[in-house]
mmCIF file of C-alpha atoms in Angstrom:
data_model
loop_
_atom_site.group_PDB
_atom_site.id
_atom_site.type_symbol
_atom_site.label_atom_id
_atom_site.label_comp_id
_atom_site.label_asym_id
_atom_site.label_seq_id
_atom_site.Cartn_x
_atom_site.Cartn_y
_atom_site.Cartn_z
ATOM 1 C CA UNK V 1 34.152 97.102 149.810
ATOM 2 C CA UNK V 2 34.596 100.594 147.820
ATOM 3 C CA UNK V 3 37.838 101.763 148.162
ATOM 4 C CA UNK V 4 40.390 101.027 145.530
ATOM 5 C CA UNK V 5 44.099 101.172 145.631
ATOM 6 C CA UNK V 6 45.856 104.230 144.866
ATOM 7 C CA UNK V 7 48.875 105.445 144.549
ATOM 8 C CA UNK V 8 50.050 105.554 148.346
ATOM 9 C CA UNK V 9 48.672 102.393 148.761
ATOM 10 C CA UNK V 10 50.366 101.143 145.654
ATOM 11 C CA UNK V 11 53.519 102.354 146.866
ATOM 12 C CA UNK V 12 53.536 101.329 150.286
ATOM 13 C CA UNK V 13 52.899 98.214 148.812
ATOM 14 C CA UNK V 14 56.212 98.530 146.639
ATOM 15 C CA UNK V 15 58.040 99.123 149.781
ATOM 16 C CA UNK V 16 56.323 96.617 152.914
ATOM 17 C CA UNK V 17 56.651 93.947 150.149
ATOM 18 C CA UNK V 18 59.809 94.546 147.587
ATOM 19 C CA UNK V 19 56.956 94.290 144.910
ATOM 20 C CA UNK V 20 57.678 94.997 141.082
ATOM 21 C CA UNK V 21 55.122 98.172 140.800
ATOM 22 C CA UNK V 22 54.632 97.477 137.015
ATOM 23 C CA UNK V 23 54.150 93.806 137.751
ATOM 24 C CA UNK V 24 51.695 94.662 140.422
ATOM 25 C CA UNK V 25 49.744 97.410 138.141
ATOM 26 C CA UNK V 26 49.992 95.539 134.680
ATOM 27 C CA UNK V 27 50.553 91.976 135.378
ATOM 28 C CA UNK V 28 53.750 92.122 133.466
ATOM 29 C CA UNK V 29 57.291 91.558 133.523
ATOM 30 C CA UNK V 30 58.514 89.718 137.694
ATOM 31 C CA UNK V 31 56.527 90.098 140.336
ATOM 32 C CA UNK V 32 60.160 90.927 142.313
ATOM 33 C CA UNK V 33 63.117 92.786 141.534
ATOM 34 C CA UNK V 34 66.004 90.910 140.812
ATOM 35 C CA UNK V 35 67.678 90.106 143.701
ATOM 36 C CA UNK V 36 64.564 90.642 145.705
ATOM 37 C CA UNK V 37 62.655 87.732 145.279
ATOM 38 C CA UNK V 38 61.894 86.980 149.374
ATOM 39 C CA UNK V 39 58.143 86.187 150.039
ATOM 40 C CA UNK V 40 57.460 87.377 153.475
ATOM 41 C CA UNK V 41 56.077 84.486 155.608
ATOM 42 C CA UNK V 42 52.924 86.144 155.632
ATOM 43 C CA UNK V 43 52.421 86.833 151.571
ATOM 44 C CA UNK V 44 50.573 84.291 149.585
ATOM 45 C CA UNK V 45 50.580 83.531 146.067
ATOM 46 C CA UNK V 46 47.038 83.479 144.553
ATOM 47 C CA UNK V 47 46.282 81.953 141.340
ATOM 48 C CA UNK V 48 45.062 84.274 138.652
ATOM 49 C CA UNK V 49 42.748 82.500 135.848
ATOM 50 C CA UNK V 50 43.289 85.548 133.551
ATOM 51 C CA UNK V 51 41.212 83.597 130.722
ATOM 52 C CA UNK V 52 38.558 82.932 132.927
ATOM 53 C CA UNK V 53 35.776 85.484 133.603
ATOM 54 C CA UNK V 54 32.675 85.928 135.835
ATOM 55 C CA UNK V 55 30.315 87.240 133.842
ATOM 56 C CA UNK V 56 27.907 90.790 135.506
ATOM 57 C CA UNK V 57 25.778 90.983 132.420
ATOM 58 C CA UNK V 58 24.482 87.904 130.529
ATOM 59 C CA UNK V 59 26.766 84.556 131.439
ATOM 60 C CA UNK V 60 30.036 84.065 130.292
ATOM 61 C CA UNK V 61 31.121 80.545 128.939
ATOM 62 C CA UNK V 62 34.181 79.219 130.808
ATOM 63 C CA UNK V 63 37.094 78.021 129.234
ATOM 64 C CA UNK V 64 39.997 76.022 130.350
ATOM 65 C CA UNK V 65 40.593 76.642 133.898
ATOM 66 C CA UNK V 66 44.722 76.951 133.522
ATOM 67 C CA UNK V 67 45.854 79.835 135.693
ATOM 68 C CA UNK V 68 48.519 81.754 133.939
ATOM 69 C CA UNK V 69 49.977 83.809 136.608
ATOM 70 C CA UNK V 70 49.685 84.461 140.523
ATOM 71 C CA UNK V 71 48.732 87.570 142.320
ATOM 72 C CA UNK V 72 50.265 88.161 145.789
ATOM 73 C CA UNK V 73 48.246 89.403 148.672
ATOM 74 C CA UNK V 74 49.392 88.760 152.704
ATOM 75 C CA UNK V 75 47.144 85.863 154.583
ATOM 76 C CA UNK V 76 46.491 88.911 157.059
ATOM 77 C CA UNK V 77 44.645 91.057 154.616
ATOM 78 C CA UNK V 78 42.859 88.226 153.551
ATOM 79 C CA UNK V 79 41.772 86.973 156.818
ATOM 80 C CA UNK V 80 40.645 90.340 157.365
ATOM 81 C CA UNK V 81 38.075 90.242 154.549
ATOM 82 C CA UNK V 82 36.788 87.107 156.217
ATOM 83 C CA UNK V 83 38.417 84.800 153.922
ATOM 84 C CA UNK V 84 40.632 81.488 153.615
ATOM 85 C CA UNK V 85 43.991 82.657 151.795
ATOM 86 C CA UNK V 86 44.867 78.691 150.988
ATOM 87 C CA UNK V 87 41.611 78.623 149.151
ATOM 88 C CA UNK V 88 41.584 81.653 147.164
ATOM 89 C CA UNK V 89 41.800 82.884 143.328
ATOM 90 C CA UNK V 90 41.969 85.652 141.391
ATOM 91 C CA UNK V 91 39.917 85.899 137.977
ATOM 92 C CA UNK V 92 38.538 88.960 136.118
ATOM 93 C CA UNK V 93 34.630 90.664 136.302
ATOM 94 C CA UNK V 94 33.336 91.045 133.021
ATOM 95 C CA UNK V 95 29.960 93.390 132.065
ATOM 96 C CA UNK V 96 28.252 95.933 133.612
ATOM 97 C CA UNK V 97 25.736 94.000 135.876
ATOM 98 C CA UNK V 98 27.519 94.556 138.775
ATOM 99 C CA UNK V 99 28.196 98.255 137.908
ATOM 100 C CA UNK V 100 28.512 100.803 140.346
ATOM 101 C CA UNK V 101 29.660 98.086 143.160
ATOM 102 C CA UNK V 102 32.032 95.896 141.160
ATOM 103 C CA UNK V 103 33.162 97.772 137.606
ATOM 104 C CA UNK V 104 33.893 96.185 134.679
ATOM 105 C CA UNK V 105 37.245 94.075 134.469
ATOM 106 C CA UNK V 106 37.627 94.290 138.304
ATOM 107 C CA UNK V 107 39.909 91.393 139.950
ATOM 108 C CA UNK V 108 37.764 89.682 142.050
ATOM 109 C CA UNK V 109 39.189 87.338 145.194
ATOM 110 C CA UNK V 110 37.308 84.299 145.105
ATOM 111 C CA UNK V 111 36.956 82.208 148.367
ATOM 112 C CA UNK V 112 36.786 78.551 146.963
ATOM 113 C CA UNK V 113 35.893 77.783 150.952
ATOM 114 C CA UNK V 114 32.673 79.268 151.259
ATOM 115 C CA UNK V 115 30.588 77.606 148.526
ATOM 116 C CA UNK V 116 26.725 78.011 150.463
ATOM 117 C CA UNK V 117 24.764 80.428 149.518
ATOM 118 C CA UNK V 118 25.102 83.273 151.766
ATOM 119 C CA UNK V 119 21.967 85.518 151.723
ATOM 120 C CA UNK V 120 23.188 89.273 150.139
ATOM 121 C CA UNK V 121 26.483 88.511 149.799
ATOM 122 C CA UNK V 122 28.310 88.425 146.537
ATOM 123 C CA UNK V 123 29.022 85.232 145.076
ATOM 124 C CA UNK V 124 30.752 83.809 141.509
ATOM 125 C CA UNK V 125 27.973 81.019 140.727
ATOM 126 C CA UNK V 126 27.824 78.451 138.327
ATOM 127 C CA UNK V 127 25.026 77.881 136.362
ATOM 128 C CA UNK V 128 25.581 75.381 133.308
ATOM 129 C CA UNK V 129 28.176 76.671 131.354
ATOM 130 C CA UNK V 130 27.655 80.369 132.490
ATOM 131 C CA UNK V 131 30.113 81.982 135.181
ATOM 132 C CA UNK V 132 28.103 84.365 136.887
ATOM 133 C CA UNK V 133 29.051 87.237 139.528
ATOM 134 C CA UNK V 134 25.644 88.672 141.373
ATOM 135 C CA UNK V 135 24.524 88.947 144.715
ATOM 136 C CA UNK V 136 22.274 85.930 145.914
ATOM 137 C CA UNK V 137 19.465 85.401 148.125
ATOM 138 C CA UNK V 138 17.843 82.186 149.155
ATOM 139 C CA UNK V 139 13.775 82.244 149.336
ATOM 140 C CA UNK V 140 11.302 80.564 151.206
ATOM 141 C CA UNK V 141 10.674 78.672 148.769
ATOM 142 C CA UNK V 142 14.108 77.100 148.103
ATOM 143 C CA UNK V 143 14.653 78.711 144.805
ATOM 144 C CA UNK V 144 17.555 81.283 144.807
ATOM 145 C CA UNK V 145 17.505 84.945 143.212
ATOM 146 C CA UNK V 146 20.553 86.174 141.648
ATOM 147 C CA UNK V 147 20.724 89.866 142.223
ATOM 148 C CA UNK V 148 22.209 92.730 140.047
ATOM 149 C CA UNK V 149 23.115 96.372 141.489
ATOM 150 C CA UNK V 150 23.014 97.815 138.410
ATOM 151 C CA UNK V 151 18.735 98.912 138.619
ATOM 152 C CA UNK V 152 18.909 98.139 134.323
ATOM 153 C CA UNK V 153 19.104 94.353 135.210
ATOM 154 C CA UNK V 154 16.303 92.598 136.864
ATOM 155 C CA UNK V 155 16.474 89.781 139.038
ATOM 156 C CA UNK V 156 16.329 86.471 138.100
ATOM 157 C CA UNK V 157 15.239 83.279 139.422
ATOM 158 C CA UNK V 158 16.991 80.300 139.126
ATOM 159 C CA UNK V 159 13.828 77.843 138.791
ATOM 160 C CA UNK V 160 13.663 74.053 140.141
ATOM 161 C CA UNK V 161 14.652 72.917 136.640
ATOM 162 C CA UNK V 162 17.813 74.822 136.901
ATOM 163 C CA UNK V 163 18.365 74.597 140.545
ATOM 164 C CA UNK V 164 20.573 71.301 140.591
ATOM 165 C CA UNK V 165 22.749 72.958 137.491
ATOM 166 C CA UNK V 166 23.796 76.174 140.250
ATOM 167 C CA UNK V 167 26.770 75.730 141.717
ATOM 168 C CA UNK V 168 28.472 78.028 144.202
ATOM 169 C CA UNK V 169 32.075 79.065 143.025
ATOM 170 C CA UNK V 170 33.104 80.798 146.300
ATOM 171 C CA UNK V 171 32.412 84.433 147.601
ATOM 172 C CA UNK V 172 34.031 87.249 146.450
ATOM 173 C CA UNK V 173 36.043 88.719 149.227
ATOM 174 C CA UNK V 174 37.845 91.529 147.635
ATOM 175 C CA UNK V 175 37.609 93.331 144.349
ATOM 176 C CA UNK V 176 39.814 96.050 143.122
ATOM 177 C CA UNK V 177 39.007 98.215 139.891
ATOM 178 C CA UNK V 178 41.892 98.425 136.871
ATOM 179 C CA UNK V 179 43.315 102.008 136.571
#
């Protein structure tokens, strides 16, 4: 969970995968060379909702749910974090909530597959029109507490009035910081 890429990583990336560097740094320009354009059988194509935003502060309102662009990680790595590649996406952490864990405009991989409530894990959640990132934790009593690590945010409760609007996104699996 808290390692980032760097630079070797960044490059052996470049090289296992015929990866654009710029492309995979900035977003920009082709995610291949020209002339290299050959997904390996094991990379996958994950959408990236770059106007859509999980919130680690106070919720974010989400907007139109078009993904403009596709991030590529392999199925192995994925599987590795515990996930399901076929049923993941990539969107953007905004805030400070989440701060030191998951920094501000991290890319988060969301499993769409696992959509329960896992006690402690990390979870985008949907609560009205608020896209939330925080950790979650059933109680007892049914209710659910959405957890910050950042110590300047308290808990909060999402109450039986509110319970039916909560709606698991998916986990997130992966997060990587922006140099």
């Amino acid at each position: 969970g808290d390692t980032f890429p760097d630079q070797a990583f960044l490059l052996r990336y470049k090289q296992d995968f015929s990866v654009n560097i710029d492309w995979l740094i900035t977003g920009e320009g082709e995610m291949f060379p020209a002339g290299k354009a050959q997904l390996g059988s094991d990379l996958i194509a994950l959408p990236f909702y770059a106007d859509v935003a999980a919130s680690a502060g106070p919720g974010l309102v989400v907007g139109p749910e078009a993904h403009e662009s596709v991030v590529a990680f392999t199925r192995t790595f994925l599987r590795d974090q515990g996930a399901t590649p076929e049923r993941c996406s990539v969107i953007r952490a905004r805030g400070d909530s989440m701060a030191p864990t998951i920094p501000d405009a991290s890319l988060l991989i969301v499993d769409h597959a696992q959509a329960e409530v896992a006690n402690g894990t990390i979870m985008v959640i949907n609560v009205g029109e608020d896209l939330l990132v925080k950790r979650v934790r059933r109680r007892l009593d049914g209710l659910v507490d959405l957890i910050s690590d950042n110590p300047a945010y308290p808990p909060e409760t999402i109450g039986r009035e509110t319970i039916q609007q909560l709606r698991i996104v998916g986990r997130v699996v992966y997060f990587c910081r922006i140099p």
